[in-house]
Coordinates of C-alpha atoms and ligand atoms in Angstrom, one line a residue:
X1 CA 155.7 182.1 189.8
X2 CA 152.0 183.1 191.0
X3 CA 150.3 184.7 187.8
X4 CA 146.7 186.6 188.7
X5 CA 143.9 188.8 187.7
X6 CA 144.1 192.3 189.2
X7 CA 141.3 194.4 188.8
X8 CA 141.9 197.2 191.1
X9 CA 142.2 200.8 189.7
X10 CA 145.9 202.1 189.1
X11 CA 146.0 203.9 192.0
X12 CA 145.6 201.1 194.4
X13 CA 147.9 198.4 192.6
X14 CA 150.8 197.4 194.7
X15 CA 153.4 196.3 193.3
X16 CA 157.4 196.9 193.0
X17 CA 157.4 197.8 189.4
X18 CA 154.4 198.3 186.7
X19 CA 155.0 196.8 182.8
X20 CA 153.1 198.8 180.3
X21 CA 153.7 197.4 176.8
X22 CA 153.6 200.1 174.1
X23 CA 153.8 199.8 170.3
X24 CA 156.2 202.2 168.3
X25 CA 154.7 205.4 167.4
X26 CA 152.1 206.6 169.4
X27 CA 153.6 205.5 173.2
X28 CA 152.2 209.1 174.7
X29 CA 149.1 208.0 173.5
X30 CA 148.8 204.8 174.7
X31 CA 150.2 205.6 178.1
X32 CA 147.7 208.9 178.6
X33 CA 145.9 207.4 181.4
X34 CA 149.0 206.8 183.6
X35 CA 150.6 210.0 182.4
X36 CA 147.6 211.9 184.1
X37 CA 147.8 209.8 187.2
X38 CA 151.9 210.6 187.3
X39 CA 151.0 214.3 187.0
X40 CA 152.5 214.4 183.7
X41 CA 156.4 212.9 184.8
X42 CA 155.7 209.6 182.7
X43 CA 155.6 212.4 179.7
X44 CA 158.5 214.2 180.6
X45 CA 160.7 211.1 181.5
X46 CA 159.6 210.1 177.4
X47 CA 160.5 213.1 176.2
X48 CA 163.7 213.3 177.6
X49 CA 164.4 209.8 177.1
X50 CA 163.7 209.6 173.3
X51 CA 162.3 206.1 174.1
X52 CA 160.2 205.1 170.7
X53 CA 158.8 201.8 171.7
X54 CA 161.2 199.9 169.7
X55 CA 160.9 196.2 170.1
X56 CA 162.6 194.8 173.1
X57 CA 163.8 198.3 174.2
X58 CA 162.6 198.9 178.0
X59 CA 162.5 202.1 179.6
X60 CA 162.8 202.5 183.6
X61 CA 160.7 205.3 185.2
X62 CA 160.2 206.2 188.8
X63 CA 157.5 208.8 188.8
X64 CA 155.9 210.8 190.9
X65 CA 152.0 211.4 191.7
X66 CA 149.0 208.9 192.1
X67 CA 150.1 205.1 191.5
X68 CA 150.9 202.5 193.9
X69 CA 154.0 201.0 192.5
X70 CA 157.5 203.5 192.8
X71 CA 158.4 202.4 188.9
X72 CA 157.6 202.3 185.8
X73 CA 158.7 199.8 183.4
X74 CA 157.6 200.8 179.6
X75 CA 158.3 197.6 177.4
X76 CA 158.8 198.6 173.7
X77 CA 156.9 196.2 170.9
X78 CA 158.4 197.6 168.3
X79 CA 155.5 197.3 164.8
X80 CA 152.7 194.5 166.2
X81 CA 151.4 194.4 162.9
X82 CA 154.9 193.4 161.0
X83 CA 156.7 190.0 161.9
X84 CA 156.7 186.5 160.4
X85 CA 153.4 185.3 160.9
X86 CA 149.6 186.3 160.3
X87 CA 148.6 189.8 161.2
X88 CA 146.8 188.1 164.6
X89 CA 150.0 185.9 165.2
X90 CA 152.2 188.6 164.9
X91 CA 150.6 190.8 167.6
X92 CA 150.4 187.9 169.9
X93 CA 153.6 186.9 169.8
X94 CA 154.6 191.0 169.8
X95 CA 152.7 190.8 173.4
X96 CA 154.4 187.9 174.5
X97 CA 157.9 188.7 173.3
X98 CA 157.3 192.3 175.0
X99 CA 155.7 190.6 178.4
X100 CA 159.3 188.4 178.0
X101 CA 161.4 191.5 177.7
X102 CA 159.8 193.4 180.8
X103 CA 159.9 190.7 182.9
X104 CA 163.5 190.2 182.7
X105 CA 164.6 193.6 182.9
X106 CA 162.3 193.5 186.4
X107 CA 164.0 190.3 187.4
X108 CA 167.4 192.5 186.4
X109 CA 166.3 195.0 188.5
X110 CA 166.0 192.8 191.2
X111 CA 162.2 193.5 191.4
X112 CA 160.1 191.0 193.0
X113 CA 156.5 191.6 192.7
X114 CA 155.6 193.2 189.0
X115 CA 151.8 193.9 187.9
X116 CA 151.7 194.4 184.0
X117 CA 149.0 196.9 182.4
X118 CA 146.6 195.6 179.7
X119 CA 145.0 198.7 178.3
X120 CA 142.1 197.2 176.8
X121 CA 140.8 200.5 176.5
X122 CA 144.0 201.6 174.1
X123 CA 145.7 200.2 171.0
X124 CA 144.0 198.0 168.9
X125 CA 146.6 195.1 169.7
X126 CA 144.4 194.1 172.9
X127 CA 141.3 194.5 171.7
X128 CA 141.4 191.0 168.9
X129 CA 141.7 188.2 171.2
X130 CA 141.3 188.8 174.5
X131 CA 142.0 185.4 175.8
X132 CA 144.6 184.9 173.9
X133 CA 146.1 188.3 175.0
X134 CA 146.1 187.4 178.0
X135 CA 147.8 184.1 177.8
X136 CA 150.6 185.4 175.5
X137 CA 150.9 187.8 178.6
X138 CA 151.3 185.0 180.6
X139 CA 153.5 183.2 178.5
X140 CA 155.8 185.9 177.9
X141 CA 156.2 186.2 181.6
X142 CA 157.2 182.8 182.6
X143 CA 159.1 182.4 179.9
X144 CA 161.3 185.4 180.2
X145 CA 161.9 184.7 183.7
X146 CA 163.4 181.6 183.5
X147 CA 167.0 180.6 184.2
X148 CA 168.6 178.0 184.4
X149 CA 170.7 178.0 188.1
X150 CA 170.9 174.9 189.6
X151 CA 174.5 174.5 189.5
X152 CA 175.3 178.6 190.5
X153 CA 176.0 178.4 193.8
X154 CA 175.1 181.7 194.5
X155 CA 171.6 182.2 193.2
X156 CA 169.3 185.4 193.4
X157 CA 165.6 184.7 193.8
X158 CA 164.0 185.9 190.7
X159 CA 160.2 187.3 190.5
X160 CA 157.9 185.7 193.0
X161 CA 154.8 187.3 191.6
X162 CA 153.2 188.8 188.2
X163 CA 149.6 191.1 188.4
X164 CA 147.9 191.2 185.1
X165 CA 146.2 194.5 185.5
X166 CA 143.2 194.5 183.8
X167 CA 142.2 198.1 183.4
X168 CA 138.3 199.7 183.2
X169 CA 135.5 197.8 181.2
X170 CA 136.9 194.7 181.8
X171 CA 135.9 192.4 184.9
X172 CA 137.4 189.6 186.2
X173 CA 135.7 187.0 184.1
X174 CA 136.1 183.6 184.4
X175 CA 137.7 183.2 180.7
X176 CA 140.5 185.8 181.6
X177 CA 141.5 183.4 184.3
X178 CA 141.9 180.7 182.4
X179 CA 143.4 182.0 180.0
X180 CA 146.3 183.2 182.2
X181 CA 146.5 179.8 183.4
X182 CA 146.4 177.7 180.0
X183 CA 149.7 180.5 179.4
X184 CA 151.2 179.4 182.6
X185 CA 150.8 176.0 182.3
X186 CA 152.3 175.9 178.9
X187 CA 155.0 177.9 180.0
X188 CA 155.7 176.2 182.8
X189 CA 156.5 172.7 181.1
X190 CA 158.6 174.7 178.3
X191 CA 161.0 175.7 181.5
X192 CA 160.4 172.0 182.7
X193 CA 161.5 171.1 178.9
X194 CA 164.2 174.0 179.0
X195 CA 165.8 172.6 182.7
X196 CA 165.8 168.8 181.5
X197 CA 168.1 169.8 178.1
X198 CA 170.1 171.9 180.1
X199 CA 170.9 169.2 182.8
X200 CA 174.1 168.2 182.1
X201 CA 174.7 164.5 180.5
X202 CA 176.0 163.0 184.3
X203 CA 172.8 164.0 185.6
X204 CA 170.4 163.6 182.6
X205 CA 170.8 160.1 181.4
X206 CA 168.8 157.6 180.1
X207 CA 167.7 155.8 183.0
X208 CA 167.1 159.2 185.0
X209 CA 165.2 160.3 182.3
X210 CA 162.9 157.7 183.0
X211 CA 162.7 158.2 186.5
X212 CA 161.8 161.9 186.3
X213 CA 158.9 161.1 183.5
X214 CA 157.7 158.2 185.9
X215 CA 157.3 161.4 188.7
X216 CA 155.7 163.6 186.7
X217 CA 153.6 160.7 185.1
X218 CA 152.4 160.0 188.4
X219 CA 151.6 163.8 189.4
X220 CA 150.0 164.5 186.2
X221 CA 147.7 161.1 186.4
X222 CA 149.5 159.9 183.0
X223 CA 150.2 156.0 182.2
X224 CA 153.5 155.6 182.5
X225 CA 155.8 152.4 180.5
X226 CA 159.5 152.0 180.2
X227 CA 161.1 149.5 178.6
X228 CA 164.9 148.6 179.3
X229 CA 167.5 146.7 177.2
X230 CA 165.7 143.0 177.6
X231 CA 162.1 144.2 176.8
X232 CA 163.6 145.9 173.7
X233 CA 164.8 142.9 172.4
X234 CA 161.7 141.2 172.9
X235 CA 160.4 144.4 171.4
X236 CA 162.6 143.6 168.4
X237 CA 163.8 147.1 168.7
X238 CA 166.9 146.1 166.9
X239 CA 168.3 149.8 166.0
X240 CA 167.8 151.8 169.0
X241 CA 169.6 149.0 171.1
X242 CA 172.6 149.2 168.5
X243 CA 172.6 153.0 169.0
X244 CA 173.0 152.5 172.8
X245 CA 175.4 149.2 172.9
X246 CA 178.5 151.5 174.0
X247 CA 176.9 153.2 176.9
X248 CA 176.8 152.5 180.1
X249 CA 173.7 153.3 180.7
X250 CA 170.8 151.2 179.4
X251 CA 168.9 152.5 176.6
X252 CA 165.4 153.0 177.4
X253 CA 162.4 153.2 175.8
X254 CA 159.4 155.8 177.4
X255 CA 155.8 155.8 176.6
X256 CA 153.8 158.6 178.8
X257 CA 149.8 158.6 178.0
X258 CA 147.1 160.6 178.6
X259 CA 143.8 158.8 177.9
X260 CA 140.6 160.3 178.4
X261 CA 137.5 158.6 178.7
X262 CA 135.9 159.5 175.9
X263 CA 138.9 160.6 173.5
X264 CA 138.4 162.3 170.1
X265 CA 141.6 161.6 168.5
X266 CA 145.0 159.7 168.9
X267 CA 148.4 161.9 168.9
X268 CA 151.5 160.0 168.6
X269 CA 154.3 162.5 170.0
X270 CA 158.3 160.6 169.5
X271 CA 160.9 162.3 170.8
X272 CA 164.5 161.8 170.0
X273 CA 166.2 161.3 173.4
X274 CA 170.0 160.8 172.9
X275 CA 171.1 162.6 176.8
X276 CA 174.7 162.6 174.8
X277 CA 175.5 162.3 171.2
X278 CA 179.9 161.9 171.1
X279 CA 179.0 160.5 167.4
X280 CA 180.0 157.1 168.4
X281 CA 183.1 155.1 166.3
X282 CA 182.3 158.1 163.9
X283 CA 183.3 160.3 166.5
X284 CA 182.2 164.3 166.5
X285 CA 185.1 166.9 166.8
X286 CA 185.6 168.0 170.0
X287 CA 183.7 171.5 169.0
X288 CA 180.9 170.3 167.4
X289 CA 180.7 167.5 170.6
X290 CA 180.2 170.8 173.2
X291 CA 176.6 170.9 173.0
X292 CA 175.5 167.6 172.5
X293 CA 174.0 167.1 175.8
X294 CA 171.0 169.1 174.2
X295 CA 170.8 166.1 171.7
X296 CA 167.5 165.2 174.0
X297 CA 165.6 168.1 173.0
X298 CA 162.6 166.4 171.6
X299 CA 162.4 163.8 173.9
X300 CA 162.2 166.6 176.4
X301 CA 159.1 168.6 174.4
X302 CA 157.2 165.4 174.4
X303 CA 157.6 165.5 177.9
X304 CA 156.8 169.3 178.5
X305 CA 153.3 168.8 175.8
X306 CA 152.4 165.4 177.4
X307 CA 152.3 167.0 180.9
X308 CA 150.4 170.0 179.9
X309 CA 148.3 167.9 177.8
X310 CA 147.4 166.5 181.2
X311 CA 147.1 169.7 183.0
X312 CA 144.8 171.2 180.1
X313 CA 142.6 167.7 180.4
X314 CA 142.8 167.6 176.3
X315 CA 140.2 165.9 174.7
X316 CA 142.8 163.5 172.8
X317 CA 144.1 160.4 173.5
X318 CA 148.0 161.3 173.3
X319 CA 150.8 159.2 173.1
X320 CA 154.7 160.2 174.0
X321 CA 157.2 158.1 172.9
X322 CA 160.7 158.8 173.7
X323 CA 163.8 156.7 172.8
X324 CA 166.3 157.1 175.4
X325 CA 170.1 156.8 174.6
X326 CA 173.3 157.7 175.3
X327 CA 175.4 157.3 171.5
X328 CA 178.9 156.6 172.7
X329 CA 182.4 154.6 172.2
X330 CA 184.2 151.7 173.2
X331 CA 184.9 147.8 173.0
X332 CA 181.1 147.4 172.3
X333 CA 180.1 150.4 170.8
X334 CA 177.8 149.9 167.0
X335 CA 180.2 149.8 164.3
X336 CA 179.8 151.4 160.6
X337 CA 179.1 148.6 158.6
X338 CA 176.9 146.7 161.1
X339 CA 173.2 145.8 160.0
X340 CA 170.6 146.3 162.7
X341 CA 166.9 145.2 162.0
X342 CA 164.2 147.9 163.2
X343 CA 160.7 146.8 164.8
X344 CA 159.0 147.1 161.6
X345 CA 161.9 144.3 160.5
X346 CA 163.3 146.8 157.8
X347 CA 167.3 146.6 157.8
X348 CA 169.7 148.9 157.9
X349 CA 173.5 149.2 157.0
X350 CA 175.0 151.5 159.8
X351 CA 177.7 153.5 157.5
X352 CA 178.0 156.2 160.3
X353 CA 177.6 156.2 164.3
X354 CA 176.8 160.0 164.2
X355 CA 173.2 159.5 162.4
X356 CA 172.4 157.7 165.6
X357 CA 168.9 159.7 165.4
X358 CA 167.3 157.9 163.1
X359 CA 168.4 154.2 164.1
X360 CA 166.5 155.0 167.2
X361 CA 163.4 157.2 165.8
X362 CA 163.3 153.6 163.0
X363 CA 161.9 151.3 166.0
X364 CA 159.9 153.7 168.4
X365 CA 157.9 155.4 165.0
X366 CA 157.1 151.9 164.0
X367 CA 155.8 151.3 166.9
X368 CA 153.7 154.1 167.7
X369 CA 152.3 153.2 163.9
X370 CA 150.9 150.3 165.4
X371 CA 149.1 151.9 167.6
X372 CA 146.9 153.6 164.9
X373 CA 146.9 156.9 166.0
X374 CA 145.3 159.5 163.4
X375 CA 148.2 161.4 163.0
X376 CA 152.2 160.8 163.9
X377 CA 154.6 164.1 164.6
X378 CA 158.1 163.3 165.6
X379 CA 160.7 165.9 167.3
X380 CA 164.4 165.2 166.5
X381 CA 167.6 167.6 166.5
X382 CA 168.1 165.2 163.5
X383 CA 170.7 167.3 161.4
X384 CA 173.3 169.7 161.1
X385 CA 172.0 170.4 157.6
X386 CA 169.0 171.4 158.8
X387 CA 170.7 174.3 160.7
X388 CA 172.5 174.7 157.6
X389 CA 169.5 175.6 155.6
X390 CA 167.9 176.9 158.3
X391 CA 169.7 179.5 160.7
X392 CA 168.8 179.4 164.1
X393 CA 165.1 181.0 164.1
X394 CA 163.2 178.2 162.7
X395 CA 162.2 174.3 162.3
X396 CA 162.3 172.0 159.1
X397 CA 159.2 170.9 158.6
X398 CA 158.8 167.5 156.4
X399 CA 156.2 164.5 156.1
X400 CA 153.6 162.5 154.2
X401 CA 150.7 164.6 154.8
X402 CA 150.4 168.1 153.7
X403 CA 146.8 169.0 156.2
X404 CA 148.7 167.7 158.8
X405 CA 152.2 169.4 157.6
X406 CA 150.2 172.9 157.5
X407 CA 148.5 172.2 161.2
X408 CA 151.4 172.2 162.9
X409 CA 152.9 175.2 161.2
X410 CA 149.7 176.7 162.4
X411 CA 150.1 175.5 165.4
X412 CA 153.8 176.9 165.5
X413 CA 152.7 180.3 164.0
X414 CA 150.1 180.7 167.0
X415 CA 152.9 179.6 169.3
X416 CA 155.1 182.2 168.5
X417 CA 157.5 179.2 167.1
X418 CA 158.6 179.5 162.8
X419 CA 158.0 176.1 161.5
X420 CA 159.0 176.1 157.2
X421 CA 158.9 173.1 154.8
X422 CA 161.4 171.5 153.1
X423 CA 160.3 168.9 150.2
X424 CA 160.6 165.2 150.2
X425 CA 161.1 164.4 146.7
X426 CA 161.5 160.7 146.3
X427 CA 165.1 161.1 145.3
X428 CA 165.7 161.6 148.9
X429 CA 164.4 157.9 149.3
X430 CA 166.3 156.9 146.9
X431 CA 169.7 157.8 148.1
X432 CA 169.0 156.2 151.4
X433 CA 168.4 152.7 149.7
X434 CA 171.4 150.5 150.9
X435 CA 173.3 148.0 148.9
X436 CA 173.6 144.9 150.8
X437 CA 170.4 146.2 152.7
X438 CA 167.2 147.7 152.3
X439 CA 168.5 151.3 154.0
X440 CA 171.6 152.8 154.9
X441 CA 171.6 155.4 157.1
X442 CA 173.4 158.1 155.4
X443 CA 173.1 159.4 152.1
X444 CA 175.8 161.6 151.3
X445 CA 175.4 165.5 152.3
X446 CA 173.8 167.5 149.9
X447 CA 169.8 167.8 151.1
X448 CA 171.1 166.0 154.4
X449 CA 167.8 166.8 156.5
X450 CA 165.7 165.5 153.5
X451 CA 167.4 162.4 153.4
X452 CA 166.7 161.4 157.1
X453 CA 163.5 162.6 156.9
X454 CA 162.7 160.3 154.0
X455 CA 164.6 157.3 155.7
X456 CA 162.1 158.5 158.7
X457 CA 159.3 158.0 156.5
X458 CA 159.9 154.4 156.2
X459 CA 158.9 153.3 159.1
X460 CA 155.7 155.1 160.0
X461 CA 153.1 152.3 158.4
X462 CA 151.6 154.4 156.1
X463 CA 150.0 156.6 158.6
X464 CA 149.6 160.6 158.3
X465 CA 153.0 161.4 159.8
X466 CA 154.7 165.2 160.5
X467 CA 158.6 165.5 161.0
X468 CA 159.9 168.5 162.9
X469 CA 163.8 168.8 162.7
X470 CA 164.2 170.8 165.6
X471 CA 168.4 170.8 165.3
X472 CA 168.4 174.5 164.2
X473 CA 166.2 176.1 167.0
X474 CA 166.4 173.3 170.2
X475 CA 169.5 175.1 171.9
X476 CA 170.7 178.4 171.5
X477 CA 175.0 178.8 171.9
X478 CA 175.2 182.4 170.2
X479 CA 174.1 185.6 170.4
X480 CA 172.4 186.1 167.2
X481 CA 169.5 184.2 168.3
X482 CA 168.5 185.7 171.5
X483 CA 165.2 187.2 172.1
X484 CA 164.1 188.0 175.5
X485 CA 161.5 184.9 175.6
X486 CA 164.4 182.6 174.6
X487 CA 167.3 182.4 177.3
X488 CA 170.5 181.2 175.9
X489 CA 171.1 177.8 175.9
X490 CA 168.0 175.4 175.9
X491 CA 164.7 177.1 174.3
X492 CA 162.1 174.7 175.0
X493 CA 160.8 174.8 171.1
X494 CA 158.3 172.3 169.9
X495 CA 156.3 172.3 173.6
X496 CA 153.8 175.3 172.8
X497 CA 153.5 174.1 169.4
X498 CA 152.6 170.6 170.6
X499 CA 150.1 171.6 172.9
X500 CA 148.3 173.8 170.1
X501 CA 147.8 171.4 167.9
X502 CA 146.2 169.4 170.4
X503 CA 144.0 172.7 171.1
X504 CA 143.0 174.3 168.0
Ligands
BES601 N1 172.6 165.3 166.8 C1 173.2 165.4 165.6 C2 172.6 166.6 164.8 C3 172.9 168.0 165.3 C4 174.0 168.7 164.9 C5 172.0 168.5 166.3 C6 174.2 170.0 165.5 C7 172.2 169.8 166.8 C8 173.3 170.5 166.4 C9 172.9 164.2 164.7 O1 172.9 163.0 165.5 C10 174.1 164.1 163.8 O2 175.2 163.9 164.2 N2 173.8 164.1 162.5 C11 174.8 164.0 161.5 C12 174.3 163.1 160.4 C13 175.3 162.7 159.4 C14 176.4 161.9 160.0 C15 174.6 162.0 158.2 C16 175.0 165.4 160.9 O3 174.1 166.2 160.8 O4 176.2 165.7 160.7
MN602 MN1 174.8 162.1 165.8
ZN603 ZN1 172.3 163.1 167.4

């Protein structure tokens, strides 16, 4: 999609539809300007309408008078000031959830060209942040546009171009710019992240996975390093090659980094990558087994944050580490009761093939804990009891370092993404200790996303580390969820969050 700057007055833009976002309450107000321009039909189409400016309500006007594009498309934000997160949060992400919302009732309409009015001159909302007004703008766009169609045969082009309208006072500074494009960079990798969890599991598996991050490592100017079965065992990476013994497919382990020359910091990004979770020997009901192609969703976020932590040219040295495996059956297929030995040469007693997630995360946190970075975050669709606790609007946050713990749900809030802690009492330890072993890898159900975050915590050296159970809010099946900047199925969480906390 090609995002710009538009400076022209109203009466020049051209463009197949124009998106004016308006808070509740005072909509005439904020749309005077264009209402004079329409000779008053904006008003009358209002007033007829009842339309409040309720959030994600659009309203579709075709008006007459002065303006170059034949409709109208007034996008409701509902209260900016009200929602989840800090008062300037909240009215970003009310500008980016509205941008989402107008974009795909464009694309509905089968519009193809779209310029959206920023009415600097109007509601407080714009007047904050500009550049990060403008971003969320871009953002929204992008990410309400996106669909997943590669297996529809017959597909309809969607929107080829987005105007952001920048309205009198403002000129077309150099910082508006780039602000669009830091939106529409981050945007785009979320739809990269989005398209690789959606791929089904007979086109995204382990060993594809790796050839699409050794593309995009090469594009973005990343170093790329994969490791296959026989490097992991001189790896010792004992657990993730247990996980991955019944596939097919080799396991594979993925490191993608971007080094700058002179780097502040050191980022350690892992990624949970099982393409398929069937559960293994403890094999998943048939329903619960629907889904589970989206059991890669972290390993895909590490991939959408590492290539925009390229794009961006971040000042850290960042690290993405991605354990690649497909958790299934057969004649050599892990068995409960086996003992696998992580990298860090802790043992573990496997008592069920289904918590497959943190056999794997075991060997590739320990080794990005050698690497000393400053701070560790790992992205897993660990549990079902985080959904559980959860719902299906926000992350479990857990870890070893409270500054680091509140960064990222910082970094979340900015992102438009709900991050909340859980705690990680030490009892959660203790009910992962094993027997015969020194862990087991399940713990019995109560406080289930607490206990794999505490076995988690085992293997991370020591160093500040940040868990993010991204089960409840990876992939989206029902309706409750839906917001126009999250499409049904995968929702690209953990990427914008990622790239903040990189930025901030
Ligand atoms: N990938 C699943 C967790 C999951 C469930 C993600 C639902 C998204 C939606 C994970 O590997 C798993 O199976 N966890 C088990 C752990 C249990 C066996 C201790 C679970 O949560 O049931
Ligand atoms: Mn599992
Ligand atoms: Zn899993």
């Amino acid at each position: 999609m090609k995002l710009e700057i538009q400076t022209q007055a109203l009466e020049q833009v051209r463009a197949d539809a124009l998106l004016v976002l308006v808070a509740e309450g005072n909509v005439l107000g904020a749309l005077a300007g264009l209402n004079r321009l329409t000779g008053g039909s904006l008003a009358a189409a209002l007033e007829y309408s009842g339309f409040a400016g309720r959030r994600d309500k659009t309203l579709s006007v075709y008006p007459s008078g002065k303006i170059g594009a034949p409709r109208v498309i007034v996008v409701g934000m509902g209260n900016p000031d009200s929602g989840p997160f800090s008062a300037e949060h909240n009215r970003l992400h009310a500008i980016r959830r509205a941008a989402a919302a107008g974009v795909r009732e464009a694309q509905a309409q089968k519009v193809k060209h779209v310029g959206v009015l920023v009415p600097w001159g109007d509601p407080q909302i714009w007047k904050d942040a500009r550049g990060a007004a403008l971003q969320a703008v871009a953002e929204g766009a992008v990410l309400g546009a996106y669909r997943y169609t590669t297996y529809k045969s017959a597909e309809t082009p969607g929107i080829e171009a987005v105007d952001v309208i920048i309205d009198r006072g403002a000129r077309k500074s150099r910082d508006a710019a780039a602000a669009i494009e830091r939106g529409r960079v981050v945007a785009e990798a979320t739809c990269l992240t989005r398209d690789l969890v959606n791929g089904p599991p007979n086109e995204v598996n382990p060993v594809t996975l790796a050839d699409l991050c050794r593309k995009m490592a090469k594009s973005h100017g990343l170093k790329f390093t994969v490791w296959g079965p026989e490097e992991l065992e001189k790896q010792r990476m004992g657990a993730i090659l247990g996980v991955g013994r019944g596939s097919r497919v080799p396991t594979q382990v993925i490191i993608l980094e971007h080094r700058p020359a002179r780097a502040a910091k050191t980022f350690a990004f892992c990624g949970k990558g099982v393409t398929f979770d069937s559960g293994g020997l403890s094999l998943k009901p048939a329903d619960s087994m629907e889904t589970m192609k989206g059991d890669m969703s972290g390993a895909a976020a590490v991939v959408g944050a590492l290539q925009t932590a390229a794009a961006l040219k971040v000042p850290h040295r960042v690290l993405g580490v991605i354990g690649a495996v497909e958790n299934m059956t057969g004649g050599a297929a892990l068995k409960p009761g086996e003992v696998l030995r992580a990298r860090n040469g802790k043992t573990i007693e496997v008592r069920n093939t289904d918590a497959e997630g943190r056999l794997l995360l075991a060997d590739i946190l320990s080794w990005a804990a050698e690497q000393n970075p400053d701070m560790i975050i790992d992205l897993a669709t660990l549990t079902g009891a985080a959904r559980i606790a959860m719902g299906s609007h926000t992350a479990a946050v857990m870890g070893n370092d409270d500054a680091w713990i509140g960064a990222v749900i910082r970094a979340g809030a900015a992102a438009g993404e709900r991050i909340w802690q859980l705690p990680l009492w030490e009892e959660f330890l203790d009910a992962m200790k094993g027997e015969i072993t020194d862990l087991k890898n399940t713990g019995g159900r109560n406080g289930g996303a607490q206990k794999a975050a505490a076995f988690l915590g085992e293997f991370v050296g020591g160093r500040p580390w940040v868990h993010l159970d991204i089960a409840p809010v990876a992939y989206i099946e029902q309706s409750e969820g839906l917001a126009p900047h999250l499409p049904r199925g995968a929702t690209g969480f953990g990427v914008r969050t990622l790239v903040n906390l990189l930025t901030e």
